[in-house]
Amino acid sequence: MALGNIFDIAGTGMNAQSLRLNTTASNLANAQSASSSVDQVYRSRQPVFAAIQKQAMQQSLNADKAANEDDANAGVQVLGIVESDAPLQRRYEPTHPKADKEGYVYYPNVNVVEEMTNMISASRSFQMNVEVMNSAKQMVQRVLTLGQ
Protein backbone atom coordinates (compact mmCIF):
# COMPACT_ATOMS: atom_id res chain seq x y z
CA MET A 1 0.00 0.00 0.00
CA ALA A 2 1.38 3.33 -1.01
CA LEU A 3 1.40 6.18 1.44
CA GLY A 4 -0.73 8.22 -0.93
CA ASN A 5 -3.58 5.71 -0.67
CA ILE A 6 -4.00 6.61 2.98
CA PHE A 7 -5.51 9.91 1.81
CA ASP A 8 -8.08 8.03 -0.27
CA ILE A 9 -8.98 5.71 2.60
CA ALA A 10 -9.31 8.55 5.11
CA GLY A 11 -11.29 10.52 2.53
CA THR A 12 -13.84 7.75 2.13
CA GLY A 13 -14.09 7.57 5.92
CA MET A 14 -14.68 11.30 6.13
CA ASN A 15 -17.36 11.12 3.42
CA ALA A 16 -19.10 8.29 5.25
CA GLN A 17 -19.04 10.12 8.58
CA SER A 18 -20.27 13.30 6.92
CA LEU A 19 -23.26 11.37 5.56
CA ARG A 20 -23.83 9.91 9.02
CA LEU A 21 -23.80 13.42 10.52
CA ASN A 22 -26.29 14.63 7.91
CA THR A 23 -28.73 11.78 8.57
CA THR A 24 -28.40 12.36 12.32
CA ALA A 25 -29.12 16.06 11.83
CA SER A 26 -32.16 15.18 9.72
CA ASN A 27 -33.40 12.79 12.40
CA LEU A 28 -32.96 15.38 15.14
CA ALA A 29 -34.65 18.09 13.06
CA ASN A 30 -37.69 15.88 12.52
CA ALA A 31 -37.83 14.32 16.01
CA GLN A 32 -40.90 16.32 17.04
CA SER A 33 -42.66 16.67 13.69
CA ALA A 34 -46.25 15.52 14.17
CA SER A 35 -48.59 14.00 11.64
CA SER A 36 -52.18 12.84 11.56
CA SER A 37 -51.42 9.83 9.39
CA VAL A 38 -49.13 6.85 9.95
CA ASP A 39 -48.05 6.96 6.31
CA GLN A 40 -46.84 10.56 6.48
CA VAL A 41 -44.80 10.32 9.68
CA TYR A 42 -41.06 10.79 9.43
CA ARG A 43 -39.11 7.63 10.23
CA SER A 44 -35.61 7.52 11.65
CA ARG A 45 -32.95 6.96 8.99
CA GLN A 46 -29.58 5.30 9.39
CA PRO A 47 -26.76 4.95 6.85
CA VAL A 48 -25.35 1.50 6.19
CA PHE A 49 -21.59 1.26 5.69
CA ALA A 50 -19.36 -1.54 4.47
CA ALA A 51 -15.63 -1.85 4.38
CA ILE A 52 -14.17 -2.21 0.94
CA GLN A 53 -12.26 -5.40 1.55
CA LYS A 54 -12.79 -7.46 -1.54
CA GLN A 55 -9.99 -5.96 -3.53
CA ALA A 56 -7.70 -5.80 -0.50
CA MET A 57 -8.26 -9.52 0.15
CA GLN A 58 -7.56 -10.36 -3.46
CA GLN A 59 -4.36 -8.39 -3.31
CA SER A 60 -3.19 -10.21 -0.21
CA LEU A 61 -3.83 -13.53 -1.95
CA ASN A 62 -1.93 -12.39 -5.01
CA ALA A 63 0.92 -10.61 -3.28
CA ASP A 64 3.02 -10.38 -6.41
CA LYS A 65 0.27 -8.68 -8.35
CA ALA A 66 -0.67 -6.48 -5.40
CA ALA A 67 2.63 -4.69 -5.42
CA ASN A 68 1.96 -3.43 -8.93
CA GLU A 69 -1.79 -2.78 -8.75
CA ASP A 70 -3.44 0.36 -7.50
CA ASP A 71 -5.32 -0.36 -4.26
CA ALA A 72 -7.11 2.96 -4.10
CA ASN A 73 -10.46 1.21 -3.69
CA ALA A 74 -9.87 0.51 0.00
CA GLY A 75 -11.87 2.37 2.59
CA VAL A 76 -15.54 2.74 3.46
CA GLN A 77 -18.46 2.30 1.12
CA VAL A 78 -21.95 3.66 1.72
CA LEU A 79 -24.42 0.93 0.83
CA GLY A 80 -27.49 3.07 1.42
CA ILE A 81 -29.78 4.70 3.94
CA VAL A 82 -32.45 2.59 5.62
CA GLU A 83 -35.52 3.66 7.56
CA SER A 84 -36.04 2.30 11.04
CA ASP A 85 -38.78 -0.26 11.67
CA ALA A 86 -39.19 0.84 15.29
CA PRO A 87 -42.80 1.57 16.23
CA LEU A 88 -44.05 5.13 15.86
CA GLN A 89 -45.16 7.15 18.85
CA ARG A 90 -48.93 7.52 19.02
CA ARG A 91 -50.14 10.14 21.49
CA TYR A 92 -53.65 11.16 22.45
CA GLU A 93 -53.75 14.92 21.92
CA PRO A 94 -57.26 15.86 20.79
CA THR A 95 -56.50 19.60 20.81
CA HIS A 96 -53.49 19.27 18.50
CA PRO A 97 -54.14 20.72 15.01
CA LYS A 98 -52.80 17.55 13.40
CA ALA A 99 -54.93 15.16 15.46
CA ASP A 100 -56.91 12.57 13.52
CA LYS A 101 -60.63 11.82 14.00
CA GLU A 102 -59.95 9.85 17.19
CA GLY A 103 -57.68 12.56 18.64
CA TYR A 104 -54.36 10.81 18.08
CA VAL A 105 -51.20 12.39 16.74
CA TYR A 106 -48.30 10.35 15.39
CA TYR A 107 -44.69 11.25 16.12
CA PRO A 108 -41.51 9.87 14.53
CA ASN A 109 -39.62 6.91 15.98
CA VAL A 110 -36.54 9.04 16.59
CA ASN A 111 -34.72 8.47 19.88
CA VAL A 112 -33.06 11.81 20.61
CA VAL A 113 -30.53 10.35 23.06
CA GLU A 114 -29.49 7.70 20.55
CA GLU A 115 -29.17 10.33 17.83
CA MET A 116 -26.98 12.52 20.04
CA THR A 117 -24.75 9.50 20.69
CA ASN A 118 -24.57 8.86 16.94
CA MET A 119 -23.67 12.49 16.35
CA ILE A 120 -20.83 12.40 18.89
CA SER A 121 -19.55 9.11 17.50
CA ALA A 122 -19.65 10.37 13.90
CA SER A 123 -17.91 13.58 14.89
CA ARG A 124 -15.14 11.70 16.67
CA SER A 125 -14.74 9.32 13.74
CA PHE A 126 -14.50 12.26 11.35
CA GLN A 127 -11.83 13.83 13.58
CA MET A 128 -9.86 10.58 13.62
CA ASN A 129 -9.85 10.46 9.83
CA VAL A 130 -8.60 14.05 9.77
CA GLU A 131 -5.82 13.05 12.17
CA VAL A 132 -4.87 10.15 9.91
CA MET A 133 -4.65 12.53 6.96
CA ASN A 134 -2.54 15.00 8.95
CA SER A 135 -0.18 12.25 10.11
CA ALA A 136 0.20 10.95 6.54
CA LYS A 137 0.83 14.48 5.33
CA GLN A 138 3.58 14.98 7.93
CA MET A 139 5.17 11.66 6.97
CA VAL A 140 5.21 12.62 3.30
CA GLN A 141 6.73 16.01 4.13
CA ARG A 142 9.45 14.38 6.22
CA VAL A 143 10.23 11.91 3.45
CA LEU A 144 10.63 14.84 1.06
CA THR A 145 13.09 16.53 3.42
CA LEU A 146 15.28 13.41 3.76
CA GLY A 147 17.24 14.27 0.66
CA GLN A 148 18.13 17.78 1.83
PDB file of C-alpha atoms in Angstrom:
ATOM      1  CA  MET A   1       0.000   0.000   0.000  1.00  0.00           C
ATOM      2  CA  ALA A   2       1.376   3.330  -1.013  1.00  0.00           C
ATOM      3  CA  LEU A   3       1.403   6.176   1.442  1.00  0.00           C
ATOM      4  CA  GLY A   4      -0.730   8.219  -0.929  1.00  0.00           C
ATOM      5  CA  ASN A   5      -3.579   5.709  -0.668  1.00  0.00           C
ATOM      6  CA  ILE A   6      -4.004   6.610   2.975  1.00  0.00           C
ATOM      7  CA  PHE A   7      -5.505   9.905   1.805  1.00  0.00           C
ATOM      8  CA  ASP A   8      -8.077   8.026  -0.272  1.00  0.00           C
ATOM      9  CA  ILE A   9      -8.981   5.708   2.598  1.00  0.00           C
ATOM     10  CA  ALA A  10      -9.305   8.547   5.109  1.00  0.00           C
ATOM     11  CA  GLY A  11     -11.291  10.518   2.528  1.00  0.00           C
ATOM     12  CA  THR A  12     -13.842   7.747   2.126  1.00  0.00           C
ATOM     13  CA  GLY A  13     -14.091   7.565   5.916  1.00  0.00           C
ATOM     14  CA  MET A  14     -14.683  11.302   6.127  1.00  0.00           C
ATOM     15  CA  ASN A  15     -17.355  11.125   3.416  1.00  0.00           C
ATOM     16  CA  ALA A  16     -19.105   8.292   5.253  1.00  0.00           C
ATOM     17  CA  GLN A  17     -19.045  10.123   8.582  1.00  0.00           C
ATOM     18  CA  SER A  18     -20.267  13.302   6.916  1.00  0.00           C
ATOM     19  CA  LEU A  19     -23.258  11.373   5.558  1.00  0.00           C
ATOM     20  CA  ARG A  20     -23.834   9.914   9.024  1.00  0.00           C
ATOM     21  CA  LEU A  21     -23.798  13.418  10.523  1.00  0.00           C
ATOM     22  CA  ASN A  22     -26.289  14.634   7.908  1.00  0.00           C
ATOM     23  CA  THR A  23     -28.729  11.783   8.571  1.00  0.00           C
ATOM     24  CA  THR A  24     -28.401  12.355  12.318  1.00  0.00           C
ATOM     25  CA  ALA A  25     -29.121  16.059  11.834  1.00  0.00           C
ATOM     26  CA  SER A  26     -32.157  15.178   9.719  1.00  0.00           C
ATOM     27  CA  ASN A  27     -33.398  12.788  12.401  1.00  0.00           C
ATOM     28  CA  LEU A  28     -32.963  15.382  15.142  1.00  0.00           C
ATOM     29  CA  ALA A  29     -34.654  18.089  13.065  1.00  0.00           C
ATOM     30  CA  ASN A  30     -37.691  15.878  12.521  1.00  0.00           C
ATOM     31  CA  ALA A  31     -37.827  14.316  16.008  1.00  0.00           C
ATOM     32  CA  GLN A  32     -40.897  16.316  17.040  1.00  0.00           C
ATOM     33  CA  SER A  33     -42.663  16.668  13.693  1.00  0.00           C
ATOM     34  CA  ALA A  34     -46.247  15.524  14.170  1.00  0.00           C
ATOM     35  CA  SER A  35     -48.592  13.999  11.640  1.00  0.00           C
ATOM     36  CA  SER A  36     -52.176  12.845  11.564  1.00  0.00           C
ATOM     37  CA  SER A  37     -51.425   9.831   9.394  1.00  0.00           C
ATOM     38  CA  VAL A  38     -49.128   6.852   9.951  1.00  0.00           C
ATOM     39  CA  ASP A  39     -48.053   6.959   6.306  1.00  0.00           C
ATOM     40  CA  GLN A  40     -46.839  10.563   6.475  1.00  0.00           C
ATOM     41  CA  VAL A  41     -44.803  10.318   9.684  1.00  0.00           C
ATOM     42  CA  TYR A  42     -41.061  10.791   9.428  1.00  0.00           C
ATOM     43  CA  ARG A  43     -39.109   7.633  10.234  1.00  0.00           C
ATOM     44  CA  SER A  44     -35.608   7.515  11.651  1.00  0.00           C
ATOM     45  CA  ARG A  45     -32.955   6.956   8.988  1.00  0.00           C
ATOM     46  CA  GLN A  46     -29.582   5.301   9.394  1.00  0.00           C
ATOM     47  CA  PRO A  47     -26.763   4.949   6.855  1.00  0.00           C
ATOM     48  CA  VAL A  48     -25.349   1.497   6.186  1.00  0.00           C
ATOM     49  CA  PHE A  49     -21.589   1.261   5.692  1.00  0.00           C
ATOM     50  CA  ALA A  50     -19.365  -1.536   4.474  1.00  0.00           C
ATOM     51  CA  ALA A  51     -15.633  -1.847   4.376  1.00  0.00           C
ATOM     52  CA  ILE A  52     -14.174  -2.214   0.937  1.00  0.00           C
ATOM     53  CA  GLN A  53     -12.257  -5.399   1.548  1.00  0.00           C
ATOM     54  CA  LYS A  54     -12.786  -7.463  -1.540  1.00  0.00           C
ATOM     55  CA  GLN A  55      -9.990  -5.957  -3.534  1.00  0.00           C
ATOM     56  CA  ALA A  56      -7.704  -5.797  -0.499  1.00  0.00           C
ATOM     57  CA  MET A  57      -8.260  -9.523   0.152  1.00  0.00           C
ATOM     58  CA  GLN A  58      -7.561 -10.364  -3.456  1.00  0.00           C
ATOM     59  CA  GLN A  59      -4.356  -8.391  -3.307  1.00  0.00           C
ATOM     60  CA  SER A  60      -3.192 -10.212  -0.207  1.00  0.00           C
ATOM     61  CA  LEU A  61      -3.830 -13.528  -1.952  1.00  0.00           C
ATOM     62  CA  ASN A  62      -1.935 -12.394  -5.013  1.00  0.00           C
ATOM     63  CA  ALA A  63       0.922 -10.611  -3.278  1.00  0.00           C
ATOM     64  CA  ASP A  64       3.020 -10.384  -6.413  1.00  0.00           C
ATOM     65  CA  LYS A  65       0.271  -8.677  -8.345  1.00  0.00           C
ATOM     66  CA  ALA A  66      -0.672  -6.477  -5.397  1.00  0.00           C
ATOM     67  CA  ALA A  67       2.625  -4.685  -5.420  1.00  0.00           C
ATOM     68  CA  ASN A  68       1.959  -3.428  -8.930  1.00  0.00           C
ATOM     69  CA  GLU A  69      -1.787  -2.783  -8.745  1.00  0.00           C
ATOM     70  CA  ASP A  70      -3.442   0.358  -7.499  1.00  0.00           C
ATOM     71  CA  ASP A  71      -5.320  -0.357  -4.262  1.00  0.00           C
ATOM     72  CA  ALA A  72      -7.106   2.962  -4.100  1.00  0.00           C
ATOM     73  CA  ASN A  73     -10.460   1.212  -3.686  1.00  0.00           C
ATOM     74  CA  ALA A  74      -9.870   0.506  -0.004  1.00  0.00           C
ATOM     75  CA  GLY A  75     -11.869   2.375   2.586  1.00  0.00           C
ATOM     76  CA  VAL A  76     -15.540   2.736   3.463  1.00  0.00           C
ATOM     77  CA  GLN A  77     -18.456   2.299   1.118  1.00  0.00           C
ATOM     78  CA  VAL A  78     -21.954   3.664   1.722  1.00  0.00           C
ATOM     79  CA  LEU A  79     -24.422   0.931   0.827  1.00  0.00           C
ATOM     80  CA  GLY A  80     -27.487   3.067   1.425  1.00  0.00           C
ATOM     81  CA  ILE A  81     -29.775   4.696   3.937  1.00  0.00           C
ATOM     82  CA  VAL A  82     -32.454   2.594   5.617  1.00  0.00           C
ATOM     83  CA  GLU A  83     -35.520   3.660   7.558  1.00  0.00           C
ATOM     84  CA  SER A  84     -36.036   2.296  11.037  1.00  0.00           C
ATOM     85  CA  ASP A  85     -38.775  -0.262  11.674  1.00  0.00           C
ATOM     86  CA  ALA A  86     -39.192   0.841  15.290  1.00  0.00           C
ATOM     87  CA  PRO A  87     -42.802   1.573  16.230  1.00  0.00           C
ATOM     88  CA  LEU A  88     -44.054   5.128  15.860  1.00  0.00           C
ATOM     89  CA  GLN A  89     -45.161   7.145  18.847  1.00  0.00           C
ATOM     90  CA  ARG A  90     -48.931   7.522  19.022  1.00  0.00           C
ATOM     91  CA  ARG A  91     -50.143  10.135  21.488  1.00  0.00           C
ATOM     92  CA  TYR A  92     -53.649  11.157  22.449  1.00  0.00           C
ATOM     93  CA  GLU A  93     -53.746  14.921  21.919  1.00  0.00           C
ATOM     94  CA  PRO A  94     -57.262  15.858  20.790  1.00  0.00           C
ATOM     95  CA  THR A  95     -56.502  19.601  20.810  1.00  0.00           C
ATOM     96  CA  HIS A  96     -53.490  19.271  18.499  1.00  0.00           C
ATOM     97  CA  PRO A  97     -54.144  20.725  15.015  1.00  0.00           C
ATOM     98  CA  LYS A  98     -52.797  17.546  13.396  1.00  0.00           C
ATOM     99  CA  ALA A  99     -54.929  15.165  15.460  1.00  0.00           C
ATOM    100  CA  ASP A 100     -56.915  12.568  13.524  1.00  0.00           C
ATOM    101  CA  LYS A 101     -60.629  11.819  14.004  1.00  0.00           C
ATOM    102  CA  GLU A 102     -59.952   9.850  17.188  1.00  0.00           C
ATOM    103  CA  GLY A 103     -57.678  12.557  18.644  1.00  0.00           C
ATOM    104  CA  TYR A 104     -54.365  10.809  18.083  1.00  0.00           C
ATOM    105  CA  VAL A 105     -51.198  12.394  16.739  1.00  0.00           C
ATOM    106  CA  TYR A 106     -48.298  10.351  15.387  1.00  0.00           C
ATOM    107  CA  TYR A 107     -44.687  11.251  16.118  1.00  0.00           C
ATOM    108  CA  PRO A 108     -41.507   9.867  14.530  1.00  0.00           C
ATOM    109  CA  ASN A 109     -39.620   6.913  15.980  1.00  0.00           C
ATOM    110  CA  VAL A 110     -36.537   9.044  16.594  1.00  0.00           C
ATOM    111  CA  ASN A 111     -34.718   8.469  19.884  1.00  0.00           C
ATOM    112  CA  VAL A 112     -33.061  11.810  20.613  1.00  0.00           C
ATOM    113  CA  VAL A 113     -30.531  10.346  23.064  1.00  0.00           C
ATOM    114  CA  GLU A 114     -29.491   7.703  20.555  1.00  0.00           C
ATOM    115  CA  GLU A 115     -29.169  10.335  17.830  1.00  0.00           C
ATOM    116  CA  MET A 116     -26.981  12.521  20.042  1.00  0.00           C
ATOM    117  CA  THR A 117     -24.754   9.505  20.686  1.00  0.00           C
ATOM    118  CA  ASN A 118     -24.569   8.858  16.938  1.00  0.00           C
ATOM    119  CA  MET A 119     -23.667  12.486  16.349  1.00  0.00           C
ATOM    120  CA  ILE A 120     -20.826  12.405  18.893  1.00  0.00           C
ATOM    121  CA  SER A 121     -19.545   9.109  17.496  1.00  0.00           C
ATOM    122  CA  ALA A 122     -19.646  10.372  13.903  1.00  0.00           C
ATOM    123  CA  SER A 123     -17.915  13.583  14.892  1.00  0.00           C
ATOM    124  CA  ARG A 124     -15.140  11.700  16.668  1.00  0.00           C
ATOM    125  CA  SER A 125     -14.737   9.320  13.739  1.00  0.00           C
ATOM    126  CA  PHE A 126     -14.495  12.258  11.354  1.00  0.00           C
ATOM    127  CA  GLN A 127     -11.832  13.828  13.581  1.00  0.00           C
ATOM    128  CA  MET A 128      -9.857  10.581  13.623  1.00  0.00           C
ATOM    129  CA  ASN A 129      -9.854  10.464   9.827  1.00  0.00           C
ATOM    130  CA  VAL A 130      -8.601  14.049   9.767  1.00  0.00           C
ATOM    131  CA  GLU A 131      -5.823  13.051  12.174  1.00  0.00           C
ATOM    132  CA  VAL A 132      -4.872  10.151   9.906  1.00  0.00           C
ATOM    133  CA  MET A 133      -4.652  12.529   6.957  1.00  0.00           C
ATOM    134  CA  ASN A 134      -2.545  15.001   8.945  1.00  0.00           C
ATOM    135  CA  SER A 135      -0.183  12.250  10.106  1.00  0.00           C
ATOM    136  CA  ALA A 136       0.202  10.947   6.542  1.00  0.00           C
ATOM    137  CA  LYS A 137       0.829  14.480   5.329  1.00  0.00           C
ATOM    138  CA  GLN A 138       3.578  14.982   7.933  1.00  0.00           C
ATOM    139  CA  MET A 139       5.173  11.660   6.972  1.00  0.00           C
ATOM    140  CA  VAL A 140       5.208  12.623   3.299  1.00  0.00           C
ATOM    141  CA  GLN A 141       6.726  16.013   4.134  1.00  0.00           C
ATOM    142  CA  ARG A 142       9.451  14.376   6.222  1.00  0.00           C
ATOM    143  CA  VAL A 143      10.234  11.914   3.455  1.00  0.00           C
ATOM    144  CA  LEU A 144      10.629  14.837   1.058  1.00  0.00           C
ATOM    145  CA  THR A 145      13.086  16.534   3.416  1.00  0.00           C
ATOM    146  CA  LEU A 146      15.278  13.414   3.764  1.00  0.00           C
ATOM    147  CA  GLY A 147      17.237  14.274   0.656  1.00  0.00           C
ATOM    148  CA  GLN A 148      18.135  17.781   1.831  1.00  0.00           C
TER     149      GLN A 148
END
